[in-house]
Coordinates of C-alpha atoms and ligand atoms in Angstrom, one line a residue:
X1 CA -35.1 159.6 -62.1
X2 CA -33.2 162.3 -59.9
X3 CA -34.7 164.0 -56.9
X4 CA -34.8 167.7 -57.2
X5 CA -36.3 168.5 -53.5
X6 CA -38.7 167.5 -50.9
X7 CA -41.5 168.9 -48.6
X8 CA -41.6 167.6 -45.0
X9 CA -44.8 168.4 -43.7
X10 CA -46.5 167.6 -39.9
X11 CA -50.2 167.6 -39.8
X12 CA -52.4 166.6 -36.7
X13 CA -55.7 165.0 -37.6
X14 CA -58.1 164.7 -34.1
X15 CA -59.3 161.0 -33.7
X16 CA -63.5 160.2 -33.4
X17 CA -62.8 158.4 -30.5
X18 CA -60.0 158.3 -28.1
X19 CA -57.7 154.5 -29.2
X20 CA -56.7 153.0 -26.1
X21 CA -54.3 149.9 -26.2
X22 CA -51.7 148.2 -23.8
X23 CA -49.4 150.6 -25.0
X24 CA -51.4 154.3 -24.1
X25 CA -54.3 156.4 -25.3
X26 CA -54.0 157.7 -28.3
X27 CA -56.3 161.2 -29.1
X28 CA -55.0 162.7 -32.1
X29 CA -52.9 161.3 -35.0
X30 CA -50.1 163.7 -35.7
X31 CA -48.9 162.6 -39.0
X32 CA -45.4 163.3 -41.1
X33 CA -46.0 163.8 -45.0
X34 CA -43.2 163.6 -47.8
X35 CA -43.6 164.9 -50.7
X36 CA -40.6 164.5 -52.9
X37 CA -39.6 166.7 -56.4
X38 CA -38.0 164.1 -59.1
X39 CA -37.3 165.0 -62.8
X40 CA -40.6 162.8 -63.3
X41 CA -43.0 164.4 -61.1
X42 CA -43.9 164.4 -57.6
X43 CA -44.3 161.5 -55.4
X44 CA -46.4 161.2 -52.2
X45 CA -46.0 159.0 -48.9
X46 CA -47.0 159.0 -44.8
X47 CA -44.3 158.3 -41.9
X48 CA -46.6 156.2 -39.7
X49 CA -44.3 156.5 -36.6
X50 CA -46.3 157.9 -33.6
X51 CA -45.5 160.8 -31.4
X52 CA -44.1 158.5 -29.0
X53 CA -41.1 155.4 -28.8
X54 CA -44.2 153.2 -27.8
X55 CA -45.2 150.7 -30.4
X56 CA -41.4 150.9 -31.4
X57 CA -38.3 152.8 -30.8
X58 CA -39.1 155.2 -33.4
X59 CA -41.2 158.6 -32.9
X60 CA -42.1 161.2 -35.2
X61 CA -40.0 163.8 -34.8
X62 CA -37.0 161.7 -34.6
X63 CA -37.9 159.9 -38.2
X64 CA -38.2 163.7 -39.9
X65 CA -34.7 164.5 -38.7
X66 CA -33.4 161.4 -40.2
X67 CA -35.1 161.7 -43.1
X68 CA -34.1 165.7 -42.9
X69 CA -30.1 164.8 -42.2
X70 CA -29.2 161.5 -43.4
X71 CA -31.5 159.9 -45.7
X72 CA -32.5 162.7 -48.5
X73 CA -29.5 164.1 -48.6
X74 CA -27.9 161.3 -50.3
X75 CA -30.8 160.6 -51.9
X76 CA -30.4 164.3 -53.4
X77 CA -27.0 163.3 -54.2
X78 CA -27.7 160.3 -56.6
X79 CA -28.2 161.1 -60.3
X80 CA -30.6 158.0 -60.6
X81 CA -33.4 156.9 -58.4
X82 CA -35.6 154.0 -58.3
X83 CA -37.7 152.3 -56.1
X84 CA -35.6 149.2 -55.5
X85 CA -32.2 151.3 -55.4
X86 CA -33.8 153.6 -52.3
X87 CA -33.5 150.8 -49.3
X88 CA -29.5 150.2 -51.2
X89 CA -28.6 153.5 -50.7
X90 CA -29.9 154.4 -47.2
X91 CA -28.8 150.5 -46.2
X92 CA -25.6 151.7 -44.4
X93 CA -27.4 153.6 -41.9
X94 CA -29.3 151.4 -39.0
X95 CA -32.6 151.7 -38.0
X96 CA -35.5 153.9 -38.7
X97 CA -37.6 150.8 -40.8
X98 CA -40.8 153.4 -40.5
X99 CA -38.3 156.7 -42.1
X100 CA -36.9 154.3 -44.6
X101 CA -40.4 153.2 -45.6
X102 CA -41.7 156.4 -45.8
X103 CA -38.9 157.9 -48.3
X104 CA -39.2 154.3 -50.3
X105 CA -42.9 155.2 -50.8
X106 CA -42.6 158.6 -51.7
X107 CA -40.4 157.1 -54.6
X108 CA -42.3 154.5 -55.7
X109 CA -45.0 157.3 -55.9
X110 CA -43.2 159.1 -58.3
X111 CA -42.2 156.6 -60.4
X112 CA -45.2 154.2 -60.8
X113 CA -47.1 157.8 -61.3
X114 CA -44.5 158.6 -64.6
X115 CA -44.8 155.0 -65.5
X116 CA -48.5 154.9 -65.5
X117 CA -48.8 152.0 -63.3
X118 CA -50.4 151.2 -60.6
X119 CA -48.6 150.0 -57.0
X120 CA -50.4 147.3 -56.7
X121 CA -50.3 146.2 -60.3
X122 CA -46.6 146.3 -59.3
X123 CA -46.0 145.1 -56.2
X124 CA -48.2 141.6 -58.1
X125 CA -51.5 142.2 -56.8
X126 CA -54.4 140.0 -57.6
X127 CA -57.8 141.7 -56.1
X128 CA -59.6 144.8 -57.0
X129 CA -61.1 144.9 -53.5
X130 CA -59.6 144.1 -50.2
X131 CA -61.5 142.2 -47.0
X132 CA -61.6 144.5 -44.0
X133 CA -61.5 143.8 -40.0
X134 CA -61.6 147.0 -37.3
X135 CA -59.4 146.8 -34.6
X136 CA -61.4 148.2 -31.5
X137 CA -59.8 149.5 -28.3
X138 CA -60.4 149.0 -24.5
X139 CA -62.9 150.9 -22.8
X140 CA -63.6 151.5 -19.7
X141 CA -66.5 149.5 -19.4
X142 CA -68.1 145.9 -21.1
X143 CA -71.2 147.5 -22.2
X144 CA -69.2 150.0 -23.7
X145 CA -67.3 147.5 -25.9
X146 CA -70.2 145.6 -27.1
X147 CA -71.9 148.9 -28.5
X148 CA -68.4 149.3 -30.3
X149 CA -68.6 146.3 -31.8
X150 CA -72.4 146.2 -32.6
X151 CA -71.6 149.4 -34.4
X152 CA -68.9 148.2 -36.4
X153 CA -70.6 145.1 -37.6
X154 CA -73.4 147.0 -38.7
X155 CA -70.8 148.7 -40.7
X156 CA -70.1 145.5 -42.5
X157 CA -66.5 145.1 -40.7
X158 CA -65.3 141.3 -41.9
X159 CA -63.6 140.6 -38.6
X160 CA -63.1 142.6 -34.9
X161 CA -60.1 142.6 -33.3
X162 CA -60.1 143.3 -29.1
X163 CA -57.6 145.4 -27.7
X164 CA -56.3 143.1 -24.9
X165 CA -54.1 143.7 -21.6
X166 CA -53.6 142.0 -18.3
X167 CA -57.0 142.4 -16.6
X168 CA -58.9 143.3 -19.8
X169 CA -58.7 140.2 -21.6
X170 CA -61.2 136.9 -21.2
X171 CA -64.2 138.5 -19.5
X172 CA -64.5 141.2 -22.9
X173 CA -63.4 138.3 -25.4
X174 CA -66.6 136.1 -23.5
X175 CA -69.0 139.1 -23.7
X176 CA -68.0 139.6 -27.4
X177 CA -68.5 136.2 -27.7
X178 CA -71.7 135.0 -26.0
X179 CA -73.2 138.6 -27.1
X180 CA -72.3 138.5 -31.3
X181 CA -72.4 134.4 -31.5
X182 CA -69.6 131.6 -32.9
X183 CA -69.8 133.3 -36.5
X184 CA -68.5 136.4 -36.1
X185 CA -64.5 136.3 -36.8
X186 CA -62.6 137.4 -33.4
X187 CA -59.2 138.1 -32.9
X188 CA -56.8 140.1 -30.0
X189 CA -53.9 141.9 -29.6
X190 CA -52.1 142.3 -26.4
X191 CA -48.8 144.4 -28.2
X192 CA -47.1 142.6 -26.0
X193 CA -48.3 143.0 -22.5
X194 CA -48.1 139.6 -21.5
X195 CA -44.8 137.6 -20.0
X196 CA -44.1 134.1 -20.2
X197 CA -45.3 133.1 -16.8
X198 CA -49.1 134.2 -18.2
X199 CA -49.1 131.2 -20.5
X200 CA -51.5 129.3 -18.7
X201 CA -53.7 132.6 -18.5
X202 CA -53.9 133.0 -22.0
X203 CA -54.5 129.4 -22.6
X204 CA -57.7 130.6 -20.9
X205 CA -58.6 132.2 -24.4
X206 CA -58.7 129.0 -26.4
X207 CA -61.8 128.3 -25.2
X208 CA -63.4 131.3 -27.6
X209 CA -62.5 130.3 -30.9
X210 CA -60.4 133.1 -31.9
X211 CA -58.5 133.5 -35.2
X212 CA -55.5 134.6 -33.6
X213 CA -53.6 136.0 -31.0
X214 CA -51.4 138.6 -32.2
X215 CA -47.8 139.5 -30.3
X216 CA -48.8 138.9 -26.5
X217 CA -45.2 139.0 -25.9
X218 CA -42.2 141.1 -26.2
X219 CA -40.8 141.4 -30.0
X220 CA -37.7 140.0 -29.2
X221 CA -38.9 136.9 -27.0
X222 CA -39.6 134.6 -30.1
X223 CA -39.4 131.7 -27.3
X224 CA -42.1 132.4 -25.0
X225 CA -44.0 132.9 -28.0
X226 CA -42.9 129.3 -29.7
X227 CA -44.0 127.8 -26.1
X228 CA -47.8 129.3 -26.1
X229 CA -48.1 128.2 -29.7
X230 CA -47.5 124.4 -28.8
X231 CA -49.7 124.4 -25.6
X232 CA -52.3 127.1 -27.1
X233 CA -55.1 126.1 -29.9
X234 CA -55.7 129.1 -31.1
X235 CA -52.9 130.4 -33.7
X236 CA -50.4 132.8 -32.7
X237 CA -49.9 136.1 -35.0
X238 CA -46.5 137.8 -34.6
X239 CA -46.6 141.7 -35.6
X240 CA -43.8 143.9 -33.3
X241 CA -41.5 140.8 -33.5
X242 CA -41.3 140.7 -37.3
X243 CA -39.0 143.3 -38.5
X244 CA -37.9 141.4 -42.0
X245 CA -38.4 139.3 -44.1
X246 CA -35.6 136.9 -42.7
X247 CA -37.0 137.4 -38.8
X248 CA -40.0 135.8 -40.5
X249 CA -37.9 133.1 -41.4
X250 CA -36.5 132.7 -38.3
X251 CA -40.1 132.8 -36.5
X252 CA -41.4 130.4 -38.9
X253 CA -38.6 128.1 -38.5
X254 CA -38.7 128.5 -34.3
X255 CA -42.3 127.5 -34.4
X256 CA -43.5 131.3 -33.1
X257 CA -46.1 132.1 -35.1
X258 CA -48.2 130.3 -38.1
X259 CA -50.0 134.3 -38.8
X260 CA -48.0 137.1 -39.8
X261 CA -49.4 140.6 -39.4
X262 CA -47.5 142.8 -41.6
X263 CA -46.6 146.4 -41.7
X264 CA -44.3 148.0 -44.5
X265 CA -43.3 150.9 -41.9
X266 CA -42.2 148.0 -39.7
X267 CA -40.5 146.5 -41.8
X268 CA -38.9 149.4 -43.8
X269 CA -40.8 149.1 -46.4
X270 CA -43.4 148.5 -49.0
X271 CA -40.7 146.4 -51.2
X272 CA -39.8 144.7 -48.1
X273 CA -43.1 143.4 -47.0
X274 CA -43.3 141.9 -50.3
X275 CA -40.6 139.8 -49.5
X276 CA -42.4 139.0 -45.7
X277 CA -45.5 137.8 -47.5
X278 CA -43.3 135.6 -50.3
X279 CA -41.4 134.0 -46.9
X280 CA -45.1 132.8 -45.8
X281 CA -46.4 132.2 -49.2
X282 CA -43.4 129.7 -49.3
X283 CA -44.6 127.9 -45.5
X284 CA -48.0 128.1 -46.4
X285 CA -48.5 130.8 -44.0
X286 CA -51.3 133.3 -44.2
X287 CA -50.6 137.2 -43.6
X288 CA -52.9 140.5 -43.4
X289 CA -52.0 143.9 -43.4
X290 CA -51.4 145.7 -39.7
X291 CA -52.5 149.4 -39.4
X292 CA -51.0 152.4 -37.6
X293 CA -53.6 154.8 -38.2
X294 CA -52.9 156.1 -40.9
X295 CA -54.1 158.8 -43.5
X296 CA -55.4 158.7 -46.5
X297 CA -51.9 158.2 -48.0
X298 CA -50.9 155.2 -46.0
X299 CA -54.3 153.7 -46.5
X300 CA -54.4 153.8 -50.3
X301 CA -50.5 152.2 -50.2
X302 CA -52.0 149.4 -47.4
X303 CA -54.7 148.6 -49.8
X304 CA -52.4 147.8 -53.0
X305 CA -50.2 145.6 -50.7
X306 CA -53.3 143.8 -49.2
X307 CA -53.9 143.4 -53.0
X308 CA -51.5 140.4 -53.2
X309 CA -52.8 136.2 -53.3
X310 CA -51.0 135.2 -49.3
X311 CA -53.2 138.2 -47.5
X312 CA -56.1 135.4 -46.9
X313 CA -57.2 137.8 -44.0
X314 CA -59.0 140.8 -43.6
X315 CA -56.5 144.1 -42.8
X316 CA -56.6 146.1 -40.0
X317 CA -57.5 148.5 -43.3
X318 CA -61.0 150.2 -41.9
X319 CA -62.8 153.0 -43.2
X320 CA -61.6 156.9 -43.1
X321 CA -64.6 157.4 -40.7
X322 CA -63.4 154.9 -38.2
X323 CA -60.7 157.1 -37.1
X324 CA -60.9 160.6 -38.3
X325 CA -63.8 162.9 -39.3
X326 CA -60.9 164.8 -42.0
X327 CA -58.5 163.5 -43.3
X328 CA -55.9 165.0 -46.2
X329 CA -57.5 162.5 -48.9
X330 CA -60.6 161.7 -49.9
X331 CA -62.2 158.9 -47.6
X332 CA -62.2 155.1 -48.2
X333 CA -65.5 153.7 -47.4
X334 CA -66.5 150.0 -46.4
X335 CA -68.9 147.9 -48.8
X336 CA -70.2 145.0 -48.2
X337 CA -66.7 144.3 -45.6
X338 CA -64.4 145.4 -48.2
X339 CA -62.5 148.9 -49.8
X340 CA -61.5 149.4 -53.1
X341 CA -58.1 149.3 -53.6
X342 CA -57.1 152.7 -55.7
X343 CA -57.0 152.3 -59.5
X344 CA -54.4 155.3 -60.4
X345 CA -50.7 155.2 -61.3
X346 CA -48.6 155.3 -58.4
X347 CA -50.3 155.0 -54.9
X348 CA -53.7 156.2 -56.5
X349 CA -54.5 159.1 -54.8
X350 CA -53.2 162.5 -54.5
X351 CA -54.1 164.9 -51.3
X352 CA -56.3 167.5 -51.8
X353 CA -54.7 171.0 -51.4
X354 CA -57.5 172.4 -49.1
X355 CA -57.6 169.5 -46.6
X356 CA -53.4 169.6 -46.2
X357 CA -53.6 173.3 -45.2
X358 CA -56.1 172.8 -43.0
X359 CA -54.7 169.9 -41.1
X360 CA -50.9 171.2 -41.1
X361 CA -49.2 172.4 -38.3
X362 CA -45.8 172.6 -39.8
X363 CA -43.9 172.5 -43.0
X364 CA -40.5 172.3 -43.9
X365 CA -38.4 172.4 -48.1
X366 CA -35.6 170.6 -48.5
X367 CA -33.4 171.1 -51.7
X368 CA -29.8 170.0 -53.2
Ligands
NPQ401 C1 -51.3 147.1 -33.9 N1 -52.6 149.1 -34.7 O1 -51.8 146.3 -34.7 C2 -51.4 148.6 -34.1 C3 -51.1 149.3 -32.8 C4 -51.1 150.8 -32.7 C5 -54.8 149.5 -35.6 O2 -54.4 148.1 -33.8 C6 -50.6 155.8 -33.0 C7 -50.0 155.3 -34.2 C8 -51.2 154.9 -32.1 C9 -50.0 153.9 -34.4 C10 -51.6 152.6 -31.4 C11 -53.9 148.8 -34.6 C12 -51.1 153.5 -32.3 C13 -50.5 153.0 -33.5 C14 -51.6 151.3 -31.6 C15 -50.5 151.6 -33.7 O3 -50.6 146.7 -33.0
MG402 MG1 -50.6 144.6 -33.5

């Protein structure tokens, strides 16, 4: 396959609700879609970075000029492309895991659409339909929270997750708690707001039965987070800290985390998060799959990864309708706590001409 050109295209889809989290408030999901050209068709994929250098160094505008200097140029430059051979060629430059991933979709696209096949027929999935949690944000008051929640398990969602930070943490996880009962499945995520010297504070969370506790500290302090798990009940979850499939190793083996939350955009990759989930199949560890808001094009990729036998919990994969009244896809929908992972070749779905213009704000061709 050769790459002829490519589209780079912003669009801005307005959020239902504002998404607040330890790291900001988030009211609009401005977006980057690729669209590449290949001598086999066209292939589709989503930069999930954020506007911002919050939830990681990278920011949106910052991945399309990587992606616009370094990365399809010499991909334009190669006279044959595959999926695998995408993360080879842009591997001497550094960085950019969520630009890399994106360009690595946008391939795979294109040549599981020509071959007919399916991504998660590929990447070895196993389930037609995926279990889904909802991953609800602080608010400013309790009251507030519990009607979130009420309204999302009336949706069906398979398990909540709090939004947690220092001084929003135990007395929301206890209202949750003593309001929904011991069935419902609970986790939080603090995106690391917490330092080491709160251990004993958190330890104050054990007492809720919790699934997890995903990343309360910073991604590179894999000690602090080795400490909570051996004086904490509750399991820890690692997502910012876990940036390949050997730092999962290296977590594993340091006793960090016994849940892995992965993200192919965090870890540069769809291809690559394969690899993350076969490093915990081989420790027995369970994984799910993370979400960074994304459109319909990132959803429908999430779902064929969540596809594979180690993601034993449900995805921060919700519905279309949690986040965005439009979006450039059609919407996924929750039944009975679970979506349907796409059945078409490639990624499964296509965006629909009429929603992209609407929702575009820029757009931007690229050829050889
Ligand atoms: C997480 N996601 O698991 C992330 C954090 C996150 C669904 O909780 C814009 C783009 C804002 C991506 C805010 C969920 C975001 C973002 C938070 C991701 O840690
Ligand atoms: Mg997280």
């Amino acid at each position: 396959m050769k790459l002829c050109g490519a589209e780079l295209r912003f669009v801005s889809l307005p959020l239902v609700t504002p998404f607040r989290t330890s790291l900001g408030t988030q009211t609009v999901r401005n977006a980057l879609v690729l669209r590449l050209e290949t001598s086999q068709g066209e292939g589709w994929a989503e930069c999930v970075a954020d506007d911002e250098p919050g939830y990681s160094s990278e920011y949106l505008t910052g991945a399309a000029d990587v992606i616009r200097r370094f990365f399809l140029p010499r991909l334009l430059a190669m006279d044959e492309l595959d999926p695998a051979g995408v993360a080879v060629a842009l591997g001497g430059f550094r960085g950019h895991p969520m630009a890399k991933s994106a360009v690595e979709m946008a391939v795979l696209d294109a040549s599981l659409r020509a071959a007919g096949m399916g991504l998660s027929a590929y990447l070895g999935g196993v389930r037609r339909r995926v279990p889904v949690g909802v991953s609800v944000g602080i608010t400013d008051t309790i009251d507030e929270l519990l009607g979130l929640v009420d309204k999302y398990l009336t949706a069906g969602y398979l398990r909540i997750k709090l939004k947690i930070e220092p001084g929003w943490d135990i007395e929301p996880v206890r209202a949750v708690r003593e309001t929904f009962g011991p069935s419902v499945a609970l986790t939080v995520d603090a995106n690391t707001a917490y330092r080491q010297s709160d251990i004993r504070h958190l330890r104050g969370l054990d007492e809720f039965g919790l699934l997890l506790v995903e990343q309360p500290f910073a991604p590179e302090d894999l000690h602090s987070h080795a400490r909570l798990a051996t004086v904490m009940e509750t399991p820890i979850c690692l997502d910012e800290s876990i940036t390949s499939a050997r730092d999962a190793a290296t977590a594993l083996r340091q006793g960090a985390c016994s849940i892995i939350n992965i993200k192919p955009g965090r870890v540069g990759g769809y291809l690559e998060a394969r690899r993350v989930h076969d490093v915990a199949q081989a420790h027995g560890v369970p994984v799910w799959c993370g979400g960074m808001l994304e459109t319909g094009l990132g959803r429908a990729a999430n779902l064929a990864l969540a596809s594979l036998p180690g993601f034993q919990l449900p995805g921060d994969i919700s519905a279309t309708a949690r986040y965005f009244t439009e979006d450039i896809t059609a919407p996924f929908a929750v039944a009975e706590g679970h979506i349907e992972v796409p059945a078409g070749p490639g990624i499964g779905i296509t965006p629909s001409a009429d929603f992209l213009d609407r929702l575009t704000t820029s757009i931007e061709r690229l050829s050889p």
